[in-house]
Every structure is written in C-alpha cells, then in structure tokens.
Amino acid sequence: MKASKPFLSLVGAGPGDPEMITLKAINAIRKADVILYDALINESLLDYARPDAVTKFVGKRYGCHALSQDEINTLIVEMALAHGHVIRLKGGDPFVFGRAAEEILADRQHGIEVEVGNEHPVVVNYLEVVEEVLATS
C-alpha cells in the first residue's frame, strides 16, 4: 500500500479522562496511519484507531524512557515518510512540558507538514521565533 503524503498531527489528549478529548482529536486518531503515544494518555483512546494503524508507545517517565527525545523526533520523521499521516498523541497540553516545539521543528526540517490541534497564535509566533533562531545559529 502506497503511503499517503507525510504529515504530522500533534494532538493533546487532555487530562486523562477519555471523555474530555476533543472531537477533532478523535477524528484525527481515526484517520491516522501511525499513532505514537505518551505514557500519560488514557490508552482507551487507541480504540479509535483504524485496525491497520501502527501504534507505538514512546512515553517517558522519570528514570524510564522508552526512547530519547532525539529518537522520538527521528521516529516521527521515519514513520511519516514511510506511512503518511502520523499522530503524536501526548498527555495534557503538548506545549506544557511536552517538547512539542522540538518535534515540530524536526518535521519541518524534513519538509513534513504539521498540524497542531487547538493551534493558538502564541504557539505559531513561538515556533517562528525558534525557527529563526535555529536558522541563524
């Protein structure tokens, strides 16, 4: 099966109660080719995934990391290029202790389009500043 266009959806899974996730997030999970998920999500959210979707735990807890952040960034890029639509499903808000900016920048550096659920103008401006700093360093 041919991979769809490489694409990352960064989805915050909320505070852990599966009834509090947004409809937009559920729809993204339903469409994803790959779901890379954190330790803090409620795993019942994976029930929304397609049966043929690749699901992989990439969570980190104090002293126990499934993968380093650099390995997660690389995996996101590899999976997007190989399979198409990747969801990075993160507990809570992806920008609060979530290292979302690093994941977005890694994808953008490889020409992979990124969608941030609940994208806020402050987040967009923050990413533009980070990209500019990285480009000049």
mmCIF file of C-alpha atoms in Angstrom:
data_model
loop_
_atom_site.group_PDB
_atom_site.id
_atom_site.type_symbol
_atom_site.label_atom_id
_atom_site.label_comp_id
_atom_site.label_asym_id
_atom_site.label_seq_id
_atom_site.Cartn_x
_atom_site.Cartn_y
_atom_site.Cartn_z
ATOM 1 C CA MET A 1 0.000 0.000 0.000
ATOM 2 C CA LYS A 2 1.372 3.410 -1.012
ATOM 3 C CA ALA A 3 1.964 5.823 1.854
ATOM 4 C CA SER A 4 -0.098 8.974 1.918
ATOM 5 C CA LYS A 5 1.598 12.375 1.986
ATOM 6 C CA PRO A 6 3.901 12.695 5.048
ATOM 7 C CA PHE A 7 2.005 14.617 7.697
ATOM 8 C CA LEU A 8 2.138 15.051 11.485
ATOM 9 C CA SER A 9 -0.843 15.853 13.698
ATOM 10 C CA LEU A 10 0.207 16.890 17.173
ATOM 11 C CA VAL A 11 -2.691 16.025 19.476
ATOM 12 C CA GLY A 12 -3.094 16.788 23.159
ATOM 13 C CA ALA A 13 -5.086 14.018 24.840
ATOM 14 C CA GLY A 14 -6.265 16.188 27.704
ATOM 15 C CA PRO A 15 -6.107 15.456 31.428
ATOM 16 C CA GLY A 16 -6.508 11.675 31.167
ATOM 17 C CA ASP A 17 -10.290 11.345 31.115
ATOM 18 C CA PRO A 18 -11.124 9.906 27.663
ATOM 19 C CA GLU A 19 -14.454 11.758 27.652
ATOM 20 C CA MET A 20 -12.624 15.099 27.686
ATOM 21 C CA ILE A 21 -10.713 14.710 24.413
ATOM 22 C CA THR A 22 -11.931 16.879 21.531
ATOM 23 C CA LEU A 23 -13.905 15.589 18.571
ATOM 24 C CA LYS A 24 -11.158 16.984 16.338
ATOM 25 C CA ALA A 25 -8.626 14.769 18.133
ATOM 26 C CA ILE A 26 -10.832 11.670 17.829
ATOM 27 C CA ASN A 27 -11.285 12.307 14.105
ATOM 28 C CA ALA A 28 -7.535 12.659 13.660
ATOM 29 C CA ILE A 29 -6.923 9.381 15.523
ATOM 30 C CA ARG A 30 -9.458 7.643 13.257
ATOM 31 C CA LYS A 31 -7.605 8.812 10.120
ATOM 32 C CA ALA A 32 -4.014 8.219 11.257
ATOM 33 C CA ASP A 33 -1.696 5.697 9.663
ATOM 34 C CA VAL A 34 0.586 5.775 12.731
ATOM 35 C CA ILE A 35 -0.030 6.777 16.357
ATOM 36 C CA LEU A 36 2.969 7.429 18.603
ATOM 37 C CA TYR A 37 1.656 7.864 22.123
ATOM 38 C CA ASP A 38 2.864 9.022 25.518
ATOM 39 C CA ALA A 39 2.750 7.473 28.976
ATOM 40 C CA LEU A 40 0.159 9.973 30.189
ATOM 41 C CA ILE A 41 -2.632 9.259 27.709
ATOM 42 C CA ASN A 42 -5.596 7.077 28.515
ATOM 43 C CA GLU A 43 -4.946 4.034 26.317
ATOM 44 C CA SER A 44 -8.668 3.595 25.657
ATOM 45 C CA LEU A 45 -8.204 6.449 23.137
ATOM 46 C CA LEU A 46 -6.350 3.958 20.942
ATOM 47 C CA ASP A 47 -9.698 2.178 20.417
ATOM 48 C CA TYR A 48 -10.497 4.959 17.913
ATOM 49 C CA ALA A 49 -7.524 3.959 15.727
ATOM 50 C CA ARG A 50 -8.028 2.080 12.489
ATOM 51 C CA PRO A 51 -7.319 -1.658 12.794
ATOM 52 C CA ASP A 52 -4.424 -1.330 10.325
ATOM 53 C CA ALA A 53 -2.848 1.698 12.045
ATOM 54 C CA VAL A 54 0.599 1.302 13.567
ATOM 55 C CA THR A 55 0.528 2.158 17.289
ATOM 56 C CA LYS A 56 3.727 2.552 19.275
ATOM 57 C CA PHE A 57 4.412 3.592 22.852
ATOM 58 C CA VAL A 58 7.124 6.253 23.021
ATOM 59 C CA GLY A 59 6.437 7.511 26.536
ATOM 60 C CA LYS A 60 8.792 8.801 29.150
ATOM 61 C CA ARG A 61 8.504 8.718 32.902
ATOM 62 C CA TYR A 62 11.100 9.783 35.439
ATOM 63 C CA GLY A 63 14.025 7.382 35.074
ATOM 64 C CA CYS A 64 12.300 5.254 32.424
ATOM 65 C CA HIS A 65 12.347 6.373 28.806
ATOM 66 C CA ALA A 66 11.091 4.138 26.005
ATOM 67 C CA LEU A 67 13.046 6.403 23.622
ATOM 68 C CA SER A 68 15.110 9.568 23.970
ATOM 69 C CA GLN A 69 13.633 12.780 22.570
ATOM 70 C CA ASP A 70 16.032 12.648 19.610
ATOM 71 C CA GLU A 71 14.915 9.074 18.908
ATOM 72 C CA ILE A 72 11.268 10.142 19.066
ATOM 73 C CA ASN A 73 11.933 13.002 16.639
ATOM 74 C CA THR A 74 13.671 10.613 14.234
ATOM 75 C CA LEU A 75 10.882 8.036 14.552
ATOM 76 C CA ILE A 76 8.218 10.627 13.756
ATOM 77 C CA VAL A 77 10.059 11.617 10.576
ATOM 78 C CA GLU A 78 10.716 7.999 9.540
ATOM 79 C CA MET A 79 7.112 6.939 10.144
ATOM 80 C CA ALA A 80 5.694 9.952 8.290
ATOM 81 C CA LEU A 81 7.912 9.282 5.280
ATOM 82 C CA ALA A 82 7.135 5.540 5.293
ATOM 83 C CA HIS A 83 3.435 5.539 6.183
ATOM 84 C CA GLY A 84 1.990 9.044 5.762
ATOM 85 C CA HIS A 85 -0.189 10.512 8.498
ATOM 86 C CA VAL A 86 1.395 10.290 11.958
ATOM 87 C CA ILE A 87 -0.285 11.386 15.165
ATOM 88 C CA ARG A 88 1.847 12.290 18.143
ATOM 89 C CA LEU A 89 -0.668 11.691 20.922
ATOM 90 C CA LYS A 90 0.511 13.448 24.067
ATOM 91 C CA GLY A 91 -0.977 13.631 27.536
ATOM 92 C CA GLY A 92 -2.279 17.038 28.544
ATOM 93 C CA ASP A 93 -1.195 20.051 26.524
ATOM 94 C CA PRO A 94 1.649 19.209 24.115
ATOM 95 C CA PHE A 95 3.329 22.556 24.782
ATOM 96 C CA VAL A 96 3.435 22.268 28.558
ATOM 97 C CA PHE A 97 6.424 20.014 29.327
ATOM 98 C CA GLY A 98 5.602 18.198 26.080
ATOM 99 C CA ARG A 99 8.579 19.174 23.893
ATOM 100 C CA ALA A 100 6.190 19.769 21.020
ATOM 101 C CA ALA A 101 8.334 22.524 19.521
ATOM 102 C CA GLU A 102 11.273 20.137 19.059
ATOM 103 C CA GLU A 103 9.068 17.572 17.335
ATOM 104 C CA ILE A 104 7.520 20.178 15.043
ATOM 105 C CA LEU A 105 10.885 21.648 14.095
ATOM 106 C CA ALA A 106 12.316 18.188 13.311
ATOM 107 C CA ASP A 107 9.416 17.510 10.950
ATOM 108 C CA ARG A 108 9.566 20.908 9.304
ATOM 109 C CA GLN A 109 13.294 20.432 8.690
ATOM 110 C CA HIS A 110 12.361 17.338 6.653
ATOM 111 C CA GLY A 111 9.572 19.090 4.746
ATOM 112 C CA ILE A 112 6.801 17.319 6.636
ATOM 113 C CA GLU A 113 3.620 19.320 7.106
ATOM 114 C CA VAL A 114 2.494 19.707 10.720
ATOM 115 C CA GLU A 115 -0.929 20.383 12.185
ATOM 116 C CA VAL A 116 -1.263 21.380 15.804
ATOM 117 C CA GLY A 117 -4.656 20.701 17.370
ATOM 118 C CA ASN A 118 -6.032 23.854 19.007
ATOM 119 C CA GLU A 119 -3.287 25.906 17.363
ATOM 120 C CA HIS A 120 -3.001 29.219 19.140
ATOM 121 C CA PRO A 121 -1.396 32.394 17.694
ATOM 122 C CA VAL A 122 1.110 32.473 20.563
ATOM 123 C CA VAL A 123 2.266 28.958 19.627
ATOM 124 C CA VAL A 124 2.631 29.912 15.972
ATOM 125 C CA ASN A 125 4.681 33.004 16.865
ATOM 126 C CA TYR A 126 6.820 30.976 19.277
ATOM 127 C CA LEU A 127 7.631 28.420 16.572
ATOM 128 C CA GLU A 128 8.508 31.150 14.084
ATOM 129 C CA VAL A 129 10.948 32.698 16.580
ATOM 130 C CA VAL A 130 12.534 29.303 17.353
ATOM 131 C CA GLU A 131 12.945 28.558 13.637
ATOM 132 C CA GLU A 132 14.566 31.946 13.078
ATOM 133 C CA VAL A 133 16.996 31.422 15.973
ATOM 134 C CA LEU A 134 17.920 27.950 14.715
ATOM 135 C CA ALA A 135 18.439 29.253 11.199
ATOM 136 C CA THR A 136 20.889 31.909 12.381
ATOM 137 C CA SER A 137 22.841 29.734 14.829
#
